[in-house]
Coordinates of C-alpha atoms in Angstrom, one line a residue:
Chain Z
M284 CA 72.4 49.2 100.9
P285 CA 74.8 52.1 100.6
A286 CA 74.6 52.7 96.9
P287 CA 70.9 53.6 96.6
C288 CA 71.1 55.7 99.8
S289 CA 74.0 57.7 98.5
L290 CA 72.2 58.1 95.2
L291 CA 69.1 59.2 97.0
S292 CA 70.9 61.7 99.1
T293 CA 72.8 63.1 96.1
R294 CA 69.4 63.5 94.3
R295 CA 67.9 65.2 97.4
A296 CA 70.9 67.5 97.7
A297 CA 70.7 68.4 94.0
L298 CA 67.0 69.1 94.4
A299 CA 67.5 71.2 97.5
A300 CA 70.3 73.2 95.7
M301 CA 68.0 73.7 92.7
V302 CA 65.1 74.9 94.8
A303 CA 67.4 77.3 96.7
L304 CA 68.8 78.7 93.5
A305 CA 65.4 79.1 92.0
T306 CA 64.2 80.9 95.1
A307 CA 67.2 83.3 95.1
V308 CA 66.8 84.2 91.4
P309 CA 64.4 87.2 91.8
L310 CA 66.5 88.6 94.6
A311 CA 69.8 88.8 92.6
A312 CA 69.0 88.4 88.9
P313 CA 68.2 91.3 86.5
V314 CA 64.5 91.8 85.8
E315 CA 64.7 90.6 82.2
L316 CA 66.0 87.2 83.3
V317 CA 63.3 86.9 86.0
D318 CA 60.8 87.7 83.2
R319 CA 62.2 85.0 80.9
L320 CA 62.3 82.5 83.7
T321 CA 58.6 83.2 84.5
F322 CA 57.8 82.4 80.8
A323 CA 59.8 79.2 81.1
A324 CA 57.6 78.1 84.0
I325 CA 54.4 79.0 82.0
Y326 CA 55.7 77.1 78.9
G327 CA 56.7 74.3 81.3
V328 CA 53.1 73.8 82.5
A329 CA 51.8 73.7 78.9
G330 CA 54.7 71.5 77.8
L331 CA 54.1 69.1 80.7
G332 CA 50.6 68.5 79.2
V333 CA 52.1 67.7 75.8
G334 CA 54.9 65.6 77.5
L335 CA 52.5 63.5 79.5
L336 CA 50.6 62.5 76.3
L337 CA 53.8 62.0 74.3
G338 CA 55.9 60.3 77.0
Q339 CA 53.2 58.1 78.5
C340 CA 50.8 57.3 75.6
G341 CA 53.0 58.1 72.6
I342 CA 50.4 60.6 71.3
L343 CA 51.6 63.8 69.6
N344 CA 49.4 66.7 70.6
L345 CA 49.8 69.7 68.3
A346 CA 46.7 71.5 69.5
Q347 CA 48.1 72.7 72.8
A348 CA 48.1 76.4 71.6
V349 CA 44.3 76.2 71.2
F350 CA 43.8 75.0 74.8
Y351 CA 46.4 77.6 75.9
G352 CA 44.3 80.2 74.1
I353 CA 41.0 79.1 75.6
G354 CA 42.6 79.4 79.1
A355 CA 43.9 82.9 78.3
Y356 CA 40.7 84.1 76.8
A357 CA 38.6 82.7 79.6
S358 CA 40.7 84.6 82.1
A359 CA 40.7 87.8 79.9
Y360 CA 37.0 87.8 79.0
G361 CA 35.9 86.6 82.5
C362 CA 37.9 89.3 84.4
V363 CA 37.6 92.2 81.9
E364 CA 34.2 91.8 80.4
L365 CA 32.3 89.9 83.0
G366 CA 34.0 91.1 86.2
W367 CA 34.7 87.6 87.5
P368 CA 37.4 87.0 90.1
P369 CA 40.6 85.6 88.5
V370 CA 40.1 82.1 89.9
A371 CA 36.7 81.8 88.2
G372 CA 38.4 82.6 84.8
I373 CA 41.1 80.0 85.4
L374 CA 38.6 77.3 86.3
A375 CA 36.3 78.2 83.4
G376 CA 39.2 78.0 81.0
M377 CA 40.2 74.6 82.3
A378 CA 36.7 73.3 82.2
V379 CA 36.0 74.5 78.6
S380 CA 39.4 73.1 77.4
G381 CA 38.8 69.8 79.1
A382 CA 35.3 69.5 77.7
L383 CA 36.5 70.4 74.2
A384 CA 39.4 67.9 74.4
G385 CA 36.9 65.2 75.4
L386 CA 34.5 66.1 72.6
I387 CA 37.2 66.1 69.9
G388 CA 39.4 63.4 71.4
W389 CA 36.6 60.9 71.5
P390 CA 36.4 60.4 67.7
T391 CA 40.0 61.3 66.8
L392 CA 41.8 59.3 69.4
R393 CA 40.7 56.2 67.5
L394 CA 43.3 57.2 65.0
N395 CA 47.0 56.4 65.4
G396 CA 50.4 58.0 65.1
Y397 CA 50.8 60.7 62.4
F398 CA 47.1 60.8 61.7
L399 CA 46.4 61.8 65.3
A400 CA 49.1 64.4 65.1
L401 CA 47.4 65.8 62.0
A402 CA 44.0 65.8 63.6
T403 CA 45.3 67.9 66.5
L404 CA 47.1 70.1 64.0
A405 CA 43.9 70.6 62.1
L406 CA 42.2 71.5 65.4
C407 CA 45.0 74.0 66.0
I408 CA 44.6 75.7 62.6
A409 CA 40.8 75.8 62.8
G410 CA 41.0 77.1 66.4
G411 CA 43.4 79.9 65.5
E412 CA 41.0 81.0 62.8
L413 CA 38.0 80.9 65.1
F414 CA 39.9 83.0 67.7
F415 CA 40.4 85.6 65.0
E416 CA 36.9 85.5 63.6
W417 CA 35.0 85.5 66.9
D418 CA 36.2 89.0 67.7
W419 CA 33.1 89.7 69.9
L420 CA 34.7 87.2 72.3
T421 CA 38.4 87.5 71.7
G422 CA 38.9 91.0 70.4
G423 CA 40.4 89.5 67.2
S424 CA 43.7 91.0 66.3
Y425 CA 43.1 93.9 68.7
G426 CA 43.0 91.5 71.6
I427 CA 41.8 92.1 75.1
G428 CA 43.9 94.4 77.4
G429 CA 43.8 95.5 81.0
I430 CA 43.6 92.0 82.5
P431 CA 44.0 92.4 86.2
A432 CA 46.8 90.8 88.2
L433 CA 46.1 87.5 89.9
D434 CA 44.5 88.0 93.3
F435 CA 43.9 85.3 95.9
A436 CA 42.5 87.6 98.6
I437 CA 45.6 87.1 100.9
V438 CA 48.2 87.8 98.3
R439 CA 48.2 89.7 95.1
F440 CA 50.6 88.7 92.3
D441 CA 51.1 92.2 90.8
K442 CA 54.9 92.3 90.7
P443 CA 57.1 90.2 88.3
E444 CA 59.1 88.6 91.1
K445 CA 55.9 87.6 92.9
F446 CA 54.5 86.1 89.7
Y447 CA 57.8 84.3 89.2
Y448 CA 57.3 82.4 92.5
L449 CA 53.6 81.7 91.6
A450 CA 54.5 80.3 88.1
W451 CA 57.3 78.1 89.3
G452 CA 55.1 77.0 92.3
V453 CA 52.4 75.9 89.8
L454 CA 54.9 74.1 87.7
A455 CA 56.3 72.3 90.7
L456 CA 52.9 71.3 91.8
A457 CA 51.9 70.1 88.3
L458 CA 55.1 68.0 88.2
V459 CA 54.4 66.4 91.5
L460 CA 50.9 65.5 90.4
A461 CA 52.2 64.2 87.0
R462 CA 54.7 62.0 88.9
N463 CA 51.9 60.5 91.0
L464 CA 49.8 60.0 87.9
I465 CA 52.6 58.1 86.2
A466 CA 53.0 55.8 89.2
S467 CA 49.2 55.3 89.4
R468 CA 47.2 52.4 87.9
D469 CA 46.2 54.6 84.9
G470 CA 49.8 55.7 84.4
L471 CA 51.1 52.1 84.3
A472 CA 48.2 51.1 82.0
A473 CA 49.1 54.0 79.7
Q474 CA 52.8 52.9 79.5
A475 CA 51.7 49.4 78.8
M476 CA 49.5 50.7 76.0
R477 CA 52.5 52.6 74.6
D478 CA 55.0 49.8 74.8
A479 CA 52.9 46.7 74.2
P480 CA 49.5 47.7 72.8
D481 CA 48.6 44.0 72.0
A482 CA 49.4 42.9 75.5
A483 CA 47.4 45.8 76.9
A484 CA 44.4 44.9 74.8
V485 CA 44.6 41.3 76.0
L486 CA 44.5 42.6 79.5
S487 CA 41.3 44.5 78.8
I488 CA 42.7 47.9 79.2
D489 CA 40.3 50.4 77.7
M490 CA 42.9 52.1 75.6
H491 CA 40.5 54.5 74.0
A492 CA 39.1 55.8 77.3
L493 CA 42.5 56.1 78.8
K494 CA 43.8 58.1 75.8
V495 CA 40.8 60.5 76.0
K496 CA 41.4 60.9 79.8
M497 CA 45.1 61.8 79.2
F498 CA 44.1 64.2 76.4
V499 CA 41.6 66.0 78.6
L500 CA 44.3 66.3 81.4
S501 CA 46.8 67.6 78.8
A502 CA 44.3 70.2 77.6
M503 CA 43.5 71.4 81.1
L504 CA 47.2 71.9 81.8
G505 CA 47.4 73.9 78.6
A506 CA 44.5 76.1 79.7
L507 CA 46.1 76.6 83.1
A508 CA 49.3 77.8 81.4
G509 CA 47.2 80.1 79.2
S510 CA 45.5 81.7 82.2
L511 CA 48.8 82.3 83.9
F512 CA 50.1 83.9 80.7
A513 CA 47.1 86.2 80.4
H514 CA 47.3 87.4 84.0
Y515 CA 51.1 87.8 83.7
V516 CA 51.2 89.9 80.5
S517 CA 47.8 91.5 81.1
F518 CA 47.1 91.5 77.3
V519 CA 46.1 88.7 75.0
S520 CA 45.6 88.6 71.2
V521 CA 45.4 85.9 68.5
Q522 CA 49.1 86.3 67.6
S523 CA 50.0 84.3 70.8
F524 CA 48.0 81.1 69.9
G525 CA 49.1 79.9 66.5
V526 CA 50.7 76.7 65.2
E527 CA 54.1 78.1 66.1
R528 CA 53.1 78.2 69.7
S529 CA 52.0 74.5 69.6
I530 CA 55.4 73.6 68.2
L531 CA 57.1 75.5 71.0
F532 CA 55.1 73.5 73.6
L533 CA 56.0 70.3 71.8
L534 CA 59.7 71.2 72.0
V535 CA 59.5 71.5 75.8
P536 CA 59.2 67.7 76.4
V537 CA 61.1 66.7 73.3
L538 CA 64.2 68.8 73.9
G539 CA 64.2 68.0 77.6
G540 CA 63.3 64.4 77.2
A541 CA 59.7 63.2 77.0
R542 CA 60.0 60.3 79.4
A543 CA 61.6 62.1 82.4
L544 CA 59.7 64.8 84.2
S545 CA 62.9 66.7 85.1
G546 CA 63.3 67.0 81.3
I547 CA 60.3 69.3 81.3
I548 CA 62.2 71.9 83.3
I549 CA 65.2 71.6 81.1
G550 CA 63.1 71.8 77.9
A551 CA 61.2 74.8 79.3
L552 CA 64.4 76.7 80.2
F553 CA 65.8 75.9 76.7
V554 CA 62.8 77.3 74.7
A555 CA 62.4 80.3 76.9
L556 CA 66.1 81.3 77.2
V557 CA 68.0 80.0 74.1
P558 CA 66.1 82.2 71.6
E559 CA 66.8 85.2 73.9
V560 CA 70.5 84.4 74.1
L561 CA 70.7 83.8 70.3
S562 CA 68.9 87.1 69.6
A563 CA 72.2 88.8 70.3
F564 CA 73.3 87.5 66.9
G565 CA 70.7 89.7 65.2
E566 CA 68.3 88.6 62.4
I567 CA 70.0 85.2 62.0
H568 CA 68.9 84.0 65.4
H569 CA 65.9 82.1 64.2
V570 CA 68.1 80.1 61.9
L571 CA 70.4 79.3 64.8
F572 CA 67.4 78.3 67.0
G573 CA 66.2 75.9 64.3
L574 CA 69.7 74.4 63.9
A575 CA 70.1 74.1 67.6
L576 CA 66.9 72.1 67.7
V577 CA 68.1 69.8 64.9
A578 CA 71.5 69.4 66.7
V579 CA 69.8 68.4 70.0
V580 CA 67.5 65.8 68.3
I581 CA 70.4 64.3 66.3
L582 CA 73.1 64.4 69.1
C583 CA 70.9 63.7 72.1
P584 CA 68.2 61.3 71.2
E585 CA 66.7 61.2 74.7
G586 CA 66.7 64.9 75.1
L587 CA 68.9 67.2 77.2
A588 CA 68.0 65.3 80.3
G589 CA 69.3 62.1 78.7
L590 CA 72.5 63.8 77.8
W591 CA 72.9 64.9 81.4
T592 CA 72.5 61.3 82.6
R593 CA 75.0 60.1 80.0
L594 CA 77.5 62.7 81.0
R595 CA 77.2 61.6 84.6
G596 CA 78.1 58.1 83.4
A597 CA 75.0 56.6 85.0
R598 CA 73.4 53.6 83.4
R599 CA 70.3 54.7 81.5
P600 CA 67.2 52.5 81.5
A601 CA 66.5 50.8 78.2
R602 CA 64.5 53.1 75.8
R603 CA 61.7 50.7 75.6
P604 CA 61.1 48.0 78.3
A605 CA 60.6 44.5 77.0
P606 CA 56.9 43.9 76.3
V607 CA 56.8 40.8 78.6
T608 CA 57.9 42.9 81.6
T609 CA 55.3 45.5 80.9
A610 CA 52.6 43.0 80.5
K611 CA 53.5 41.6 83.9
E612 CA 53.3 45.0 85.4
V613 CA 49.9 45.5 83.9
E614 CA 48.7 42.1 85.1
H615 CA 49.9 43.2 88.5
V616 CA 47.8 46.3 88.6
A617 CA 44.8 45.2 86.5
Chain I
M297 CA 23.7 80.3 43.6
T298 CA 24.5 81.5 40.0
A299 CA 26.1 79.2 37.5
A300 CA 29.0 81.6 36.9
L301 CA 29.7 81.8 40.6
F302 CA 29.7 78.0 40.8
V303 CA 32.1 77.6 37.9
Q304 CA 34.3 80.3 39.4
A305 CA 34.5 78.4 42.7
L306 CA 35.1 75.2 40.9
F307 CA 38.1 76.6 39.0
A308 CA 39.5 78.3 42.2
G309 CA 39.2 75.0 43.9
L310 CA 40.8 73.1 41.1
T311 CA 43.7 75.5 40.9
N312 CA 44.4 75.5 44.6
G313 CA 43.7 71.8 44.7
F314 CA 46.6 71.1 42.3
V315 CA 48.9 73.3 44.4
Y316 CA 48.0 71.4 47.6
A317 CA 48.2 68.2 45.6
L318 CA 51.8 68.9 44.4
V319 CA 52.9 69.8 47.9
G320 CA 51.1 66.7 49.2
L321 CA 52.6 64.6 46.4
G322 CA 56.1 65.6 47.6
I323 CA 55.2 64.8 51.2
A324 CA 53.8 61.4 50.2
V325 CA 56.7 60.5 47.9
I326 CA 59.2 61.3 50.7
F327 CA 57.0 59.5 53.3
K328 CA 56.8 56.5 51.0
G329 CA 60.6 56.5 50.6
S330 CA 61.8 57.2 54.1
R331 CA 58.8 57.1 56.6
T332 CA 59.6 60.8 57.3
V333 CA 56.9 63.4 57.5
N334 CA 58.8 66.1 55.7
V335 CA 57.7 69.4 57.3
V336 CA 60.3 71.1 55.0
Q337 CA 58.2 70.4 51.9
G338 CA 56.6 73.9 52.1
E339 CA 60.0 75.5 52.3
F340 CA 61.1 73.6 49.2
V341 CA 58.2 75.3 47.4
V342 CA 59.1 78.8 48.7
I343 CA 62.8 78.4 48.0
G344 CA 62.3 76.9 44.6
A345 CA 60.2 79.9 43.5
L346 CA 62.6 82.4 45.1
V347 CA 65.6 80.9 43.3
V348 CA 63.8 81.5 40.0
V349 CA 62.8 85.1 41.1
G350 CA 66.5 85.7 41.9
L351 CA 67.8 84.2 38.7
L352 CA 65.4 86.2 36.6
D353 CA 66.0 89.5 38.4
A354 CA 69.7 89.4 39.3
A355 CA 71.1 87.2 36.5
G356 CA 68.6 88.0 33.8
L357 CA 68.4 84.4 32.7
P358 CA 65.6 83.4 30.2
Y359 CA 62.6 82.1 32.0
P360 CA 62.8 78.4 31.0
V361 CA 66.5 78.2 32.0
A362 CA 65.7 79.9 35.3
A363 CA 62.8 77.6 36.0
L364 CA 65.0 74.5 35.2
A365 CA 67.7 75.9 37.6
G366 CA 65.0 76.3 40.3
I367 CA 64.0 72.7 39.9
V368 CA 67.6 71.6 40.1
G369 CA 68.0 73.8 43.2
G370 CA 65.0 72.0 44.8
L371 CA 66.6 68.6 43.9
L372 CA 69.9 69.5 45.5
L373 CA 68.3 71.0 48.6
G374 CA 66.2 67.8 49.0
S375 CA 69.3 65.5 48.6
F376 CA 71.3 67.7 51.0
T377 CA 68.5 67.5 53.6
E378 CA 68.5 63.7 53.5
V379 CA 72.3 63.2 53.5
A380 CA 73.0 65.8 56.2
F381 CA 70.1 65.4 58.6
I382 CA 67.9 62.3 57.9
R383 CA 70.6 59.7 57.2
P384 CA 72.3 59.9 60.6
L385 CA 69.0 59.4 62.3
I386 CA 67.9 56.5 60.2
R387 CA 71.3 54.8 60.6
R388 CA 70.8 55.1 64.3
R389 CA 67.3 53.6 63.9
A390 CA 65.8 56.7 65.5
G391 CA 62.0 56.8 66.0
E392 CA 59.4 58.5 63.8
D393 CA 59.1 61.3 66.4
A394 CA 62.8 62.2 66.1
L395 CA 62.5 62.4 62.3
L396 CA 59.5 64.6 62.6
L397 CA 61.3 66.9 65.0
V398 CA 64.4 67.3 62.9
S399 CA 62.1 68.1 60.1
I400 CA 60.3 70.8 62.2
G401 CA 63.7 72.3 63.2
L402 CA 64.9 72.4 59.6
A403 CA 61.6 74.1 58.6
V404 CA 62.1 76.8 61.2
A405 CA 65.7 77.3 60.2
M406 CA 65.0 77.4 56.4
S407 CA 62.1 79.8 56.8
A408 CA 64.3 82.1 58.9
A409 CA 67.1 81.8 56.3
V410 CA 64.6 82.8 53.6
L411 CA 63.7 85.8 55.8
Y412 CA 67.3 86.6 56.2
V413 CA 68.2 86.4 52.5
A414 CA 64.9 87.6 50.8
G415 CA 63.5 89.8 53.5
R416 CA 59.8 90.3 54.4
G417 CA 58.7 91.2 50.9
S418 CA 56.4 89.1 48.6
Y419 CA 57.5 88.0 45.2
L420 CA 55.6 87.2 42.0
L421 CA 56.9 85.3 38.9
P422 CA 55.7 86.1 35.3
A423 CA 52.6 84.1 34.4
V424 CA 52.2 81.9 31.3
G425 CA 49.9 84.0 29.0
G426 CA 50.6 87.1 31.1
N427 CA 47.4 88.5 32.6
A428 CA 45.2 86.9 29.9
V429 CA 41.9 85.3 31.1
V430 CA 39.5 82.9 29.5
N431 CA 35.8 83.0 29.8
L432 CA 34.4 79.6 30.8
A433 CA 30.6 79.3 31.3
G434 CA 30.5 82.9 32.6
A435 CA 33.5 82.5 34.9
T436 CA 36.8 84.3 34.3
V437 CA 39.8 82.0 34.7
R438 CA 43.5 83.0 34.2
V439 CA 45.4 81.2 31.5
H440 CA 48.1 80.5 34.0
A441 CA 45.6 78.7 36.3
L442 CA 44.7 76.4 33.4
F443 CA 48.5 75.9 32.7
L444 CA 49.0 75.0 36.4
I445 CA 46.1 72.5 36.3
A446 CA 47.5 70.9 33.1
S447 CA 51.1 70.8 34.4
G448 CA 50.0 69.4 37.7
A449 CA 48.0 66.6 36.0
A450 CA 51.0 65.9 33.7
L451 CA 53.4 65.7 36.7
V452 CA 51.0 63.4 38.6
L453 CA 50.6 61.0 35.6
G454 CA 54.4 61.1 34.9
L455 CA 55.1 60.2 38.5
A456 CA 52.6 57.3 38.5
W457 CA 54.3 56.0 35.3
F458 CA 57.7 56.5 36.9
F459 CA 56.9 54.5 40.0
R460 CA 55.1 51.7 38.1
H461 CA 57.2 51.2 35.0
T462 CA 60.8 52.3 35.5
M463 CA 63.6 50.4 37.1
L464 CA 64.5 53.3 39.2
G465 CA 61.0 54.0 40.4
L466 CA 60.4 50.3 41.3
S467 CA 63.7 50.2 43.1
M468 CA 62.8 53.3 45.1
M469 CA 59.5 51.7 46.1
A470 CA 61.2 48.4 47.0
A471 CA 63.8 50.1 49.1
A472 CA 61.1 51.9 51.0
M473 CA 58.8 49.0 51.5
E474 CA 61.2 46.2 52.3
P475 CA 64.7 47.7 52.9
D476 CA 66.3 44.4 53.9
G477 CA 64.9 42.5 51.0
A478 CA 65.9 45.3 48.6
T479 CA 69.4 45.3 49.9
V480 CA 69.7 41.5 49.2
T481 CA 68.6 42.1 45.6
G482 CA 71.4 44.6 45.2
I483 CA 69.5 47.9 45.6
D484 CA 71.4 50.6 47.5
T485 CA 68.6 51.6 49.9
E486 CA 70.5 54.7 51.2
R487 CA 71.0 56.0 47.7
M488 CA 67.3 55.4 46.9
R489 CA 66.3 57.3 50.0
T490 CA 68.5 60.3 48.9
L491 CA 66.9 60.1 45.5
T492 CA 63.4 60.1 47.1
F493 CA 64.3 63.4 48.9
A494 CA 65.7 64.7 45.6
L495 CA 62.5 63.9 43.9
G496 CA 60.5 65.5 46.7
G497 CA 62.7 68.7 46.5
A498 CA 62.2 68.9 42.8
L499 CA 58.5 68.4 43.0
G500 CA 58.3 71.1 45.7
A501 CA 60.3 73.6 43.6
A502 CA 58.1 72.8 40.6
A503 CA 55.0 73.5 42.7
G504 CA 56.5 76.8 43.8
I505 CA 57.4 77.9 40.2
L506 CA 53.8 77.0 39.1
V507 CA 52.0 78.8 41.9
A508 CA 54.2 81.9 42.2
P509 CA 52.6 83.7 39.2
L510 CA 49.2 83.4 40.9
T511 CA 50.0 83.9 44.6
E512 CA 52.8 86.0 46.0
V513 CA 55.5 83.9 47.6
N514 CA 57.0 85.0 51.0
Y515 CA 59.1 83.6 53.8
Q516 CA 56.0 82.9 56.0
M517 CA 54.0 80.6 53.7
G518 CA 56.1 77.5 53.9
L519 CA 54.5 76.0 57.0
A520 CA 50.9 76.8 55.8
L521 CA 51.7 75.0 52.5
T522 CA 53.2 72.0 54.3
L523 CA 50.0 71.7 56.4
K524 CA 47.7 71.8 53.5
G525 CA 49.9 69.4 51.6
F526 CA 50.1 67.1 54.5
A527 CA 46.3 67.2 54.9
A528 CA 46.0 66.4 51.2
A529 CA 48.4 63.5 51.5
V530 CA 46.7 62.1 54.6
L531 CA 43.3 62.4 53.0
G532 CA 44.4 60.4 50.1
G533 CA 46.2 57.8 52.2
L534 CA 49.7 58.9 53.1
A535 CA 51.6 56.1 51.4
N536 CA 49.7 56.5 48.1
P537 CA 51.1 59.5 46.2
L538 CA 48.2 59.6 43.8
G539 CA 45.8 59.9 46.7
A540 CA 47.3 63.2 47.5
V541 CA 45.8 64.6 44.3
A542 CA 42.3 63.6 45.3
G543 CA 42.9 64.9 48.9
G544 CA 44.3 68.2 47.7
I545 CA 41.4 68.8 45.3
L546 CA 38.8 67.9 48.0
I547 CA 40.3 70.3 50.5
A548 CA 40.6 73.1 48.1
M549 CA 37.0 72.6 46.8
V550 CA 35.6 72.7 50.3
E551 CA 37.6 75.9 50.9
A552 CA 36.5 77.5 47.6
F553 CA 32.8 76.7 48.0
G554 CA 32.9 77.6 51.7
I555 CA 34.4 81.0 50.8
V556 CA 31.9 81.7 48.0
F557 CA 28.7 80.4 49.6
I558 CA 29.2 80.6 53.3
A559 CA 31.7 83.0 54.7
S560 CA 35.3 83.9 53.7
G561 CA 36.7 84.1 57.2
Y562 CA 36.2 80.4 58.0
K563 CA 38.3 78.9 55.1
N564 CA 40.5 76.8 57.2
V565 CA 37.8 75.8 59.6
F566 CA 35.9 74.2 56.7
A567 CA 39.0 72.5 55.3
M568 CA 40.1 71.2 58.7
S569 CA 36.7 70.0 59.7
V570 CA 36.4 68.0 56.5
L571 CA 39.9 66.6 57.1
I572 CA 39.0 65.4 60.7
L573 CA 35.6 64.0 59.4
V574 CA 37.2 62.0 56.6
M575 CA 39.9 60.7 58.8
V576 CA 37.4 59.4 61.3
L577 CA 35.0 58.0 58.7
L578 CA 37.5 56.7 56.2
P579 CA 40.6 55.8 58.2
N580 CA 42.4 54.5 55.1
G581 CA 42.1 57.8 53.2
L582 CA 40.0 58.5 50.1
L583 CA 41.9 56.0 47.9
G584 CA 43.3 53.7 50.7
R585 CA 42.7 50.0 50.7
R586 CA 44.7 48.3 53.4
A587 CA 45.6 49.4 56.9
R588 CA 47.4 52.7 56.8
A589 CA 51.1 52.8 56.9
G590 CA 52.7 55.0 59.5
G591 CA 49.6 54.8 61.8

């Protein structure tokens, strides 16, 4: 059939062009832009975690800054105080975050909607305070400095442009894994649970276990992003892990479009670049950023990725598939 | 544990509890009326207080007139928020997450606007009774704290009466609970929603005016107040405004006793742990009966 083939090739060509452009950026762009784009990739990894939960399970995770902080402190404390190799710090951060998410998710993921959002928000507030109080571990407001560059024996990521490739490479890998997860049995079950919880329950999907699993995965992505952040800026302190940071991570999937993974890249670029562009307007730029966010939510209900699809005139899939179809899909996989 | 210390913590908890309760009350009223979790509520508190500060300092108005103007300011800000930002989304039948996000964006913008206009400074309002204190069972309590508790209680009771016994209050509840049915009986549901936001804005401003003599108000505190208010409202059962009072007092008591008898640095850890525990153990809130709305 010609239509799908041409669509596929257009998509591939667009993807190839994007990869080529992204590869060329550090060669031609000013260092400030490379720096912001590296942050975009780091925010993208953390935002992907939030987006997977929100887009696939309909769960609002406002605690991502805590997991991001655990990842950053595990890397900082491990490398600086304990002399660990960087990889050990990254893995430790992911393990601790995953375990904590499981421990806290088990009771709280029985809650629904706003209440779950509040539980994660409560976790974020309490976590921020603990980071501050446990200064023997985190350095409190003085933080931990002198975090070494990431070193994988063969290659050392000690220059901004090298780190740029690493951060975008990690984001690309995470996106591919997320894509496979969504297509997997667990992913389909999660979507069924989101769209038709009653039907999913009838089909004996263990919704609670699935939510906990997704929450653990989301937290581990947050920790991975935090580790990247720590090794990139070589200094961490409590200021980077507050509620505002959780909101920033939430904005990544929401602005880009929570249901499309390409939206994660668009959302990450938005939150990393737009405040920087608006800062040219001086003190008022935070007001403009808030209003830009409001405008995106009101004018583009499916995020910026949805707007792009609409501009191309393509037919968008229905916002929520009919429950019957979803139930059949689940029956198929269950 | 001395008796005086105990009473001191009790009054500190009660004072903060009513502040959280008033913020939570605004959040619950708006949630009841529009299914929106209004993250802007804390900004209503800050802006309400700062309007009064401005009117007292710049215009030299007498205190009661300035306070009234502050409440009217909150009322207008609340109505504007609904008409300009929430109404287009609800007309389009947008999801709850979209409403929450618009509200987050507005909170960011408003807090930044306050920073732009009022700067980084902190502001106090004159207290009822000045700096006078009362000695109660060995504890010193400021007269204004007692005034705040009494005004908070009066506002809560007044609101309960308004929702149960006035035509307007009943219409607002009907419009929120059963919009289609309410429209059939001739209630203008959109207007009722705007009024809900107006009421929320006025309540927020009143909370700000009451608390600003005890705690300095600055551009940063809006989100923190919203979170405590939200916690209070959820603890009490989000759709039950009176529950917000019970929730607010519980959170503030845990904070106050935690600070006095355990360690001052873990104030939020105590409050938030209690919140998570109560949510898991009592999923309908402290005063909830049926399944939670919004969940």
